[in-house]
CSV table of C-alpha atoms in Angstrom, one decimal:
chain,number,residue,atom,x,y,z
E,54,UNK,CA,-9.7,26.7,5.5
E,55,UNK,CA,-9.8,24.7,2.1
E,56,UNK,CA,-9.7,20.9,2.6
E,57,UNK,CA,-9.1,18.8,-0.1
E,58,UNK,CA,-9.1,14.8,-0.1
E,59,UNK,CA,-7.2,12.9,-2.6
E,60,UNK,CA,-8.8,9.7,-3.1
E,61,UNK,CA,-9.3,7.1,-5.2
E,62,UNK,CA,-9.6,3.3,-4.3
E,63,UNK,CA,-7.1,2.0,-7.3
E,64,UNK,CA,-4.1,2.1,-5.7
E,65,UNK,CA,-1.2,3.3,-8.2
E,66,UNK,CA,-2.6,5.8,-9.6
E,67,UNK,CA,-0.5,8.8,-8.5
E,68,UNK,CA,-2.4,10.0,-4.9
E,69,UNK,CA,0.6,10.6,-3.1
E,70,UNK,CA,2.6,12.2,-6.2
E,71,UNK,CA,0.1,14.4,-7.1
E,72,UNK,CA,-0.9,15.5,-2.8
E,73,UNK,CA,3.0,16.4,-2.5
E,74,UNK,CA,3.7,18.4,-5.4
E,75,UNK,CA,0.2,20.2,-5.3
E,76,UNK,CA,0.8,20.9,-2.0
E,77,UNK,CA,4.5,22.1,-3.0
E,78,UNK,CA,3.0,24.6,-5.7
E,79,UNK,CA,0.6,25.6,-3.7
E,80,UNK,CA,3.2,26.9,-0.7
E,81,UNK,CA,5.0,27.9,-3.3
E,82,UNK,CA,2.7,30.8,-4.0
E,83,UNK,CA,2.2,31.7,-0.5
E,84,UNK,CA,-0.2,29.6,1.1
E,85,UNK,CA,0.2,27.7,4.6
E,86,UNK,CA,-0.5,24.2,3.5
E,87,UNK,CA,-0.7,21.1,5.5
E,88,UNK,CA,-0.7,17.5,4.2
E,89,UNK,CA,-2.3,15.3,5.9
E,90,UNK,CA,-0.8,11.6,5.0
E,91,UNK,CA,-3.8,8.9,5.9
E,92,UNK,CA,-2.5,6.0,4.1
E,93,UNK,CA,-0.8,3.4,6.6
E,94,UNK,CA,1.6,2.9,3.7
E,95,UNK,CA,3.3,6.4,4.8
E,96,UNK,CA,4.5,7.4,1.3
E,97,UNK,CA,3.9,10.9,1.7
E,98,UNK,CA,5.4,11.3,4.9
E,99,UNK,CA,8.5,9.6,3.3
E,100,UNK,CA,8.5,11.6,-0.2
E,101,UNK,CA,8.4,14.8,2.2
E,102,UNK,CA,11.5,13.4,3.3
E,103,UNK,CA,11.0,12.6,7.4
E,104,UNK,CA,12.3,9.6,8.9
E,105,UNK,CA,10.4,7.5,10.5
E,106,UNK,CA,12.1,8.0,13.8
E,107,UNK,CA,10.9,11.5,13.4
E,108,UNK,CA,7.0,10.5,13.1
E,109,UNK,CA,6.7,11.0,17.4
E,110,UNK,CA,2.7,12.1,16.9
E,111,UNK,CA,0.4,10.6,13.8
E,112,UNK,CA,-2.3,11.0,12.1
E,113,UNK,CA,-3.1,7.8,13.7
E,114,UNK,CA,-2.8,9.4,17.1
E,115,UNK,CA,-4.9,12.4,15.6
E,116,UNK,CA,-8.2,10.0,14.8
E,117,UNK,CA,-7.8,7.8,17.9
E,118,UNK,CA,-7.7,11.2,20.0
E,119,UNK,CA,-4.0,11.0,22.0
E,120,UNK,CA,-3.3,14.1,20.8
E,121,UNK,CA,-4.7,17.5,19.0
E,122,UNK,CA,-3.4,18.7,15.7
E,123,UNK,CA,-1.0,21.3,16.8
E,124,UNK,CA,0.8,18.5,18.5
E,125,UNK,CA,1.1,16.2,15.4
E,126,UNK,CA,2.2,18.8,12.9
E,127,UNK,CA,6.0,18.4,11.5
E,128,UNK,CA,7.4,21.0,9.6
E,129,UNK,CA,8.8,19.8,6.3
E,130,UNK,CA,11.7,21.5,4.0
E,131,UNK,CA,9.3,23.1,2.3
E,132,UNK,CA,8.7,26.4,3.2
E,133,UNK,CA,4.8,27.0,4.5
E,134,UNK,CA,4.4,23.0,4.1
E,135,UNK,CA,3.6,20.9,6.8
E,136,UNK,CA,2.8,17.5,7.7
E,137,UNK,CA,0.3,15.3,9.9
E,138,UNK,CA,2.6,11.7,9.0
E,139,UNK,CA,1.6,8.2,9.0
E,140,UNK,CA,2.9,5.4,11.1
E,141,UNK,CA,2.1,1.6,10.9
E,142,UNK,CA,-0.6,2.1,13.5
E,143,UNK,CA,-2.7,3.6,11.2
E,144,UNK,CA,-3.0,0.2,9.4
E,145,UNK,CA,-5.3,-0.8,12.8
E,146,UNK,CA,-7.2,2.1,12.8
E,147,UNK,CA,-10.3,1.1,10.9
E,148,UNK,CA,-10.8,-1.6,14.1
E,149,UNK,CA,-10.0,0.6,17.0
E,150,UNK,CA,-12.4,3.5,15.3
E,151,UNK,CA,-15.3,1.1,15.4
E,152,UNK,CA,-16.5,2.0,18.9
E,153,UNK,CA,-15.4,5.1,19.2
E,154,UNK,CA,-17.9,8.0,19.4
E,155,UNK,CA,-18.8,9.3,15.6
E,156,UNK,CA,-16.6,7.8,14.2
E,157,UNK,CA,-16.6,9.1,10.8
E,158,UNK,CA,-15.8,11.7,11.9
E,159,UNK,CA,-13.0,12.2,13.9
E,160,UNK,CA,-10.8,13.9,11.4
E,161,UNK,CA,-13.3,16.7,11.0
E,162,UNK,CA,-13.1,17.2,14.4
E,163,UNK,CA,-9.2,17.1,14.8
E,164,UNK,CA,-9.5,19.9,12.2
E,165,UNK,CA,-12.0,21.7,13.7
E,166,UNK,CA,-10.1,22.2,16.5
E,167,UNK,CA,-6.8,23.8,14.8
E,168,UNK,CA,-5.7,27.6,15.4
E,169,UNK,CA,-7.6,29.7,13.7
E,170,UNK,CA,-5.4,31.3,10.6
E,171,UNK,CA,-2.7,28.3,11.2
E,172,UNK,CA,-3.3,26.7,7.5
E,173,UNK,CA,-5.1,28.3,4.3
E,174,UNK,CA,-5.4,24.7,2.7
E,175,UNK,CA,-5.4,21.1,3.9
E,176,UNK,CA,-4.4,18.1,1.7
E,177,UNK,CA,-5.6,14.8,2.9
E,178,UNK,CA,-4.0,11.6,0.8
E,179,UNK,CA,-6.2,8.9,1.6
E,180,UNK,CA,-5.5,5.1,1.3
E,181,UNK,CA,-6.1,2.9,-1.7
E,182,UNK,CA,-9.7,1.8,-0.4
E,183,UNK,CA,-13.5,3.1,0.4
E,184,UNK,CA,-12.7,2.3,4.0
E,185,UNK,CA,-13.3,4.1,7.1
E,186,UNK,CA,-9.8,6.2,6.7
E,187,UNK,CA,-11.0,7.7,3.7
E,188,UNK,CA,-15.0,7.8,4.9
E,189,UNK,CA,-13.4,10.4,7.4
E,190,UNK,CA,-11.0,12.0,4.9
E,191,UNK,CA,-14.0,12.7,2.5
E,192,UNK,CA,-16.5,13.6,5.8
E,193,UNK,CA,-13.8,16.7,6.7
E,194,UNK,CA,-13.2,17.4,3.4
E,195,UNK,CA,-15.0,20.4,1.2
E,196,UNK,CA,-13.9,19.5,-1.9
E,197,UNK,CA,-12.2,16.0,-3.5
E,198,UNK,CA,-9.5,15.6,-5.9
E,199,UNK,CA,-9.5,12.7,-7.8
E,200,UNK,CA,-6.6,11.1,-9.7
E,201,UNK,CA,-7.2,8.9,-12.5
E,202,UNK,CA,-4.6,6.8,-14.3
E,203,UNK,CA,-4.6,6.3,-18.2
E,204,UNK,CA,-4.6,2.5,-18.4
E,205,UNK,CA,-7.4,0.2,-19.3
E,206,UNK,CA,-8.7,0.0,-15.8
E,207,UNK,CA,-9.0,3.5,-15.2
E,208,UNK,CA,-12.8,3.9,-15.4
E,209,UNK,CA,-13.7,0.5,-13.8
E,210,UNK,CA,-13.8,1.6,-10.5
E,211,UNK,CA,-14.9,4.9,-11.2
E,212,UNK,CA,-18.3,4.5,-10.8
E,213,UNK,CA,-18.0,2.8,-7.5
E,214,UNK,CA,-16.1,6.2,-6.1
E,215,UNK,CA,-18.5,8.4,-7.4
E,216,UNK,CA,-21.6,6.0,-5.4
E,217,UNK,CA,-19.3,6.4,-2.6
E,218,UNK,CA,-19.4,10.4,-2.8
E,219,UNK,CA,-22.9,10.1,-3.0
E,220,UNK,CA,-23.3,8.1,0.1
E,221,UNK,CA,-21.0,10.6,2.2
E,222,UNK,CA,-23.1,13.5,0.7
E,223,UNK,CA,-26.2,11.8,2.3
E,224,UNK,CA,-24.9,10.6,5.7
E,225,UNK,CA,-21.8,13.0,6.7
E,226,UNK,CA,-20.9,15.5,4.3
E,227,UNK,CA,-23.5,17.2,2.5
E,228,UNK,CA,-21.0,19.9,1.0
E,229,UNK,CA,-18.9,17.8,-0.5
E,230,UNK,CA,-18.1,18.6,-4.1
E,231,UNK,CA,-16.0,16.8,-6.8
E,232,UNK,CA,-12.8,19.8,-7.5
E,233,UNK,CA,-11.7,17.6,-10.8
E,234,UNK,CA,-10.2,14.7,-12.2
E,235,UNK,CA,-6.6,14.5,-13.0
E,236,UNK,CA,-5.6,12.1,-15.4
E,237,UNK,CA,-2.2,10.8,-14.7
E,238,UNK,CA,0.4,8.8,-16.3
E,239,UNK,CA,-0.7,10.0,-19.6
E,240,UNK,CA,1.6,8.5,-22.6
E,241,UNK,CA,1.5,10.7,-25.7
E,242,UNK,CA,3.3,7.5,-27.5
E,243,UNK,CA,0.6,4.8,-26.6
E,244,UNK,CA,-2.8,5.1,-28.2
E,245,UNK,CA,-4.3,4.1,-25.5
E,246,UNK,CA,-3.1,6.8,-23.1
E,247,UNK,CA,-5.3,9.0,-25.6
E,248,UNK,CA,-8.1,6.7,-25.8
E,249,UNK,CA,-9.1,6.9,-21.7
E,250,UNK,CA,-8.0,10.2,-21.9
E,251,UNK,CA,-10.8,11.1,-24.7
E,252,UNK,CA,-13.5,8.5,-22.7
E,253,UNK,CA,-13.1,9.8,-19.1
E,254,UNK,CA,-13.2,13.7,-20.5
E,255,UNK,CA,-16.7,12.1,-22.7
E,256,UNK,CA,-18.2,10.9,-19.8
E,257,UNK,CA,-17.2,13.7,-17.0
E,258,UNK,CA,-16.9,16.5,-19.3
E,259,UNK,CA,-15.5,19.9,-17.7
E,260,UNK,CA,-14.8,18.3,-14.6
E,261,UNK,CA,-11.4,16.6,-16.0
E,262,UNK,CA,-8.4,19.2,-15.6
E,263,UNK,CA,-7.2,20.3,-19.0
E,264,UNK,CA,-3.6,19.1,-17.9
E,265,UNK,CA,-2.8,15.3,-17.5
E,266,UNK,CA,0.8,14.6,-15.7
E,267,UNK,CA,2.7,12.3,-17.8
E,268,UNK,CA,4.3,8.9,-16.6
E,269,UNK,CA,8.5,10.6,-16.0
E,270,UNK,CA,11.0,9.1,-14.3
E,271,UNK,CA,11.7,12.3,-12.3
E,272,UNK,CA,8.1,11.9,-10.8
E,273,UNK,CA,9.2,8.3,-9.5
E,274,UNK,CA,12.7,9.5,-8.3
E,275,UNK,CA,12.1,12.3,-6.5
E,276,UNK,CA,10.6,10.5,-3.5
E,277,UNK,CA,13.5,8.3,-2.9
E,278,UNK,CA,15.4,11.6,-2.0
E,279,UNK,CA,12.6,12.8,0.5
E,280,UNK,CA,11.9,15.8,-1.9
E,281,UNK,CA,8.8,16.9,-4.1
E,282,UNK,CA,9.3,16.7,-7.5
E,283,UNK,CA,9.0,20.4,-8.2
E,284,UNK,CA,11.9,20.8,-5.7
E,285,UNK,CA,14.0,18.0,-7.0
E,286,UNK,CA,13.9,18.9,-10.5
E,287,UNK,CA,11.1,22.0,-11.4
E,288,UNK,CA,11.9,21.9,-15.4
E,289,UNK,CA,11.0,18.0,-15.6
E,290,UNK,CA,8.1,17.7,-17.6
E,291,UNK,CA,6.2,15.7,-14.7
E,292,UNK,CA,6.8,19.0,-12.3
E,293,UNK,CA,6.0,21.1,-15.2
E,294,UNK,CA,2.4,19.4,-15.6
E,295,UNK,CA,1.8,19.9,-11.7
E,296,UNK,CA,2.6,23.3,-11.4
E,297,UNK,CA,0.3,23.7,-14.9
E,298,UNK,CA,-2.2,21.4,-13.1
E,299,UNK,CA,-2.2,23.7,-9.6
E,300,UNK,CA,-3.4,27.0,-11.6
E,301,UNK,CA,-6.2,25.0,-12.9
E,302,UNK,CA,-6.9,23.7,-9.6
E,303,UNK,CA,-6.4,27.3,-7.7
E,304,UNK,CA,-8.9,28.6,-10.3
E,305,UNK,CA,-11.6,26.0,-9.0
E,306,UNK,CA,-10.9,26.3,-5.3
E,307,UNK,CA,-13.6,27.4,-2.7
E,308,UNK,CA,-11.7,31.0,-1.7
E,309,UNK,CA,-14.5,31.6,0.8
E,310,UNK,CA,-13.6,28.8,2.8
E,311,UNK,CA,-9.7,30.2,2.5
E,312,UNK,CA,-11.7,33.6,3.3
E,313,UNK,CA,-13.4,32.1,6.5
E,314,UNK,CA,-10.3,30.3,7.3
């Protein structure tokens, strides 16, 4: 099973946007995929479109250990796409974890323990922060997607994510390897879009994704009708980048995991 963490402590940059249409394209070409939403906010759970009513289980239950994963699985309305969701519990999580047995770990462990064939990628959307939420996403994780927004900013705190990488390679997660950088929000009108763009792919080379996903208003609607944006409207040119952005991504992916799975 391929698990893939979406993190990046800037908040804003496009996380959530880019976990649910990922995970989209990815079912779309056949693969059981399960989103895993580990950001108090919720906004994955809601731009997959269930009500709050519906969250019963959470991934907030999942890491505190009152239930397994097979218990806090919701299937979404997208076909092979399912979803651990977030409640406002999870915002107290970091404090409650603090005495619990490995702790860091506790989400490799909830995953550890799912049926065997049930999912052939996981895709966790972590929380604005280096906290312990996404300590565990990155410790169950194989391989990390990182979203980076075009603005001024952008590189500032990159340096800080790729220490904390380093750290979670040492103590938790030695396998844990960088899949790519996707620059978001890219503005082919503002100069500046193309001067981060040109920096970040200076400094990291081939691990930027040829595609960047461009700031459209489709991408910023789509969520307020519960649907990912490939499903809400597929020839926008913001769900036009993702699907381009998920061959690149499916090129990269570890397939012995999905082989192992």
């Amino acid at each position: 099973m391929i698990r893939i963490a979406v993190a990046n402590q800037k908040g804003g940059v496009g996380k959530t946007t880019t976990t649910i249409n990922i995970g989209t394209a990815l079912a779309a070409t056949g693969w059981k995929v399960l989103v895993i939403d580990l950001d108090p906010q919720g906004n994955a759970s809601t731009g997959l479109g269930i009500d709050r009513a519906l969250r019963k289980r959470s991934s907030y239950d999942l890491l505190v250990g009152n239930c397994d994963i097979a218990e806090a699985v919701i299937p979404t309305r997208v076909p092979r796409l399912d979803l651990v969701a977030s409640t406002v519990d999870l915002s107290g999580a970091e404090i409650e974890l603090v005495d619990i047995e490995r702790r860091a770990h506790r989400l490799d462990i909830a995953l550890s323990e799912a049926p065997a064939g049930r999912w052939d990628v996981v895709m966790i959307d972590c929380p604005p922060s280096l906290g312990l939420l996404t300590v565990n996403a990155m410790s169950a994780a194989n391989s990390l997607l990182v979203p980076l927004q075009c603005e001024f900013f952008a590189l500032e705190g990159l340096s800080q994510l790729l220490q904390t990488i380093e750290r979670i390679r040492a103590r938790f997660n030695p396998g844990l390897q960088i899949l790519g950088v996707a620059l978001t929000m890219y503005d082919r009108r503002n100069r500046l879009s193309e001067q981060v763009a040109a920096d970040v792919r200076a400094a990291l080379g081939k691990l930027v994704f040829e595609t960047s996903i461009p700031r459209n208003v489709r991408l910023s609607e789509a969520p307020s009708h519960g649907l990912p944006a490939l499903i809400y409207d597929h020839r926008c040119s913001g769900s036009e980048a993702y699907i381009a952005l998920a061959r690149e991504l499916m090129a990269r992916l570890p397939l012995r995991e999905l082989a192992a799975a």
